[in-house]
Amino acid sequence: LDHCASCGAALGSGPLDYDSQARGFVCSSCRPASGPFLPAGARCFLVEVFRRGPGTFEGSLPDEARPLETFHESLIARHLERTLRSLRVLKATQA
């Protein structure tokens, strides 16, 4: 979350741009990133999770955590090179 996966430069604050070639977040000099992209609020939430640990969060997650779901879905689908059908079924049964 702090350094570019391509060149190692410090990443500025704000949203993060993921690049599949670099297998991580990249700085503005190493763009264009392939995506997915992580909003600044989700980045702040992740920093807090790493600082405190996931077991310290109780109740429902804050709204800033919501983009992480689609971010991870996108990474998994890209890795598998196909969409996740089981994920659609799970979401349909939760509604």
Short mmCIF file of C-alpha atoms in Angstrom, two decimals:
data_model
loop_
_atom_site.label_atom_id
_atom_site.label_comp_id
_atom_site.label_asym_id
_atom_site.label_seq_id
_atom_site.Cartn_x
_atom_site.Cartn_y
_atom_site.Cartn_z
CA LEU A 1 0.00 0.00 0.00
CA ASP A 2 3.01 2.31 0.36
CA HIS A 3 5.37 1.57 -2.54
CA CYS A 4 4.99 1.06 -6.27
CA ALA A 5 5.11 -2.62 -7.24
CA SER A 6 6.88 -1.71 -10.46
CA CYS A 7 9.60 0.82 -9.56
CA GLY A 8 9.52 0.88 -5.75
CA ALA A 9 8.76 4.60 -5.48
CA ALA A 10 6.57 5.78 -2.62
CA LEU A 11 2.89 5.88 -3.51
CA GLY A 12 1.13 9.14 -2.76
CA SER A 13 -1.97 9.24 -0.65
CA GLY A 14 -5.32 8.72 -2.31
CA PRO A 15 -6.72 5.97 -4.51
CA LEU A 16 -4.59 3.03 -5.60
CA ASP A 17 -4.19 1.73 -9.14
CA TYR A 18 -3.55 -2.01 -9.46
CA ASP A 19 -1.50 -3.32 -12.35
CA SER A 20 -1.61 -7.02 -13.21
CA GLN A 21 1.82 -6.97 -14.90
CA ALA A 22 3.44 -5.54 -11.75
CA ARG A 23 1.17 -7.65 -9.51
CA GLY A 24 0.51 -4.72 -7.23
CA PHE A 25 -0.31 -1.05 -6.96
CA VAL A 26 1.67 1.31 -9.19
CA CYS A 27 2.62 4.98 -9.07
CA SER A 28 1.62 7.63 -11.59
CA SER A 29 4.94 7.22 -13.43
CA CYS A 30 4.34 3.50 -14.01
CA ARG A 31 0.78 3.82 -15.28
CA PRO A 32 -1.35 3.05 -17.15
CA ALA A 33 -2.52 0.48 -14.65
CA SER A 34 -4.71 -2.39 -15.77
CA GLY A 35 -7.05 -2.10 -12.79
CA PRO A 36 -8.93 -2.81 -10.68
CA PHE A 37 -8.74 0.44 -8.79
CA LEU A 38 -9.11 0.96 -5.05
CA PRO A 39 -10.67 4.20 -3.76
CA ALA A 40 -8.91 6.27 -1.10
CA GLY A 41 -11.45 5.33 1.59
CA ALA A 42 -10.86 1.62 1.05
CA ARG A 43 -7.12 2.21 1.20
CA CYS A 44 -7.49 3.99 4.56
CA PHE A 45 -9.61 1.11 5.83
CA LEU A 46 -6.94 -1.42 4.78
CA VAL A 47 -4.23 0.59 6.53
CA GLU A 48 -6.34 0.45 9.68
CA VAL A 49 -6.89 -3.32 9.30
CA PHE A 50 -3.15 -3.89 8.95
CA ARG A 51 -2.46 -1.67 11.92
CA ARG A 52 -5.08 -3.18 14.25
CA GLY A 53 -5.72 -6.65 12.84
CA PRO A 54 -8.99 -7.95 11.36
CA GLY A 55 -10.10 -9.58 14.63
CA THR A 56 -10.49 -6.19 16.32
CA PHE A 57 -13.37 -5.09 14.10
CA GLU A 58 -16.81 -5.83 15.49
CA GLY A 59 -20.22 -5.53 13.90
CA SER A 60 -20.72 -4.55 10.31
CA LEU A 61 -17.90 -3.17 8.24
CA PRO A 62 -17.79 0.53 7.35
CA ASP A 63 -18.88 1.71 3.92
CA GLU A 64 -15.22 2.26 3.01
CA ALA A 65 -14.74 -1.52 3.04
CA ARG A 66 -17.40 -2.20 0.38
CA PRO A 67 -15.13 -1.59 -2.64
CA LEU A 68 -12.81 -4.32 -1.38
CA GLU A 69 -15.38 -6.96 -2.29
CA THR A 70 -15.49 -6.03 -5.97
CA PHE A 71 -11.73 -5.40 -5.96
CA HIS A 72 -11.05 -8.95 -4.76
CA GLU A 73 -13.67 -10.45 -7.08
CA SER A 74 -11.94 -8.77 -9.98
CA LEU A 75 -8.51 -10.05 -8.93
CA ILE A 76 -9.80 -13.61 -8.51
CA ALA A 77 -11.61 -13.55 -11.87
CA ARG A 78 -8.51 -12.18 -13.58
CA HIS A 79 -6.36 -14.88 -12.00
CA LEU A 80 -8.80 -17.65 -13.00
CA GLU A 81 -9.34 -16.05 -16.42
CA ARG A 82 -13.11 -16.36 -16.06
CA THR A 83 -15.99 -14.98 -14.05
CA LEU A 84 -17.05 -16.61 -10.81
CA ARG A 85 -20.43 -18.28 -11.31
CA SER A 86 -20.60 -19.51 -7.72
CA LEU A 87 -20.23 -15.92 -6.51
CA ARG A 88 -23.33 -14.88 -8.47
CA VAL A 89 -25.27 -17.74 -6.87
CA LEU A 90 -24.12 -16.78 -3.37
CA LYS A 91 -25.13 -13.16 -3.91
CA ALA A 92 -28.53 -14.19 -5.28
CA THR A 93 -29.27 -16.33 -2.22
CA GLN A 94 -28.25 -13.53 0.17
CA ALA A 95 -30.68 -11.01 -1.35
#
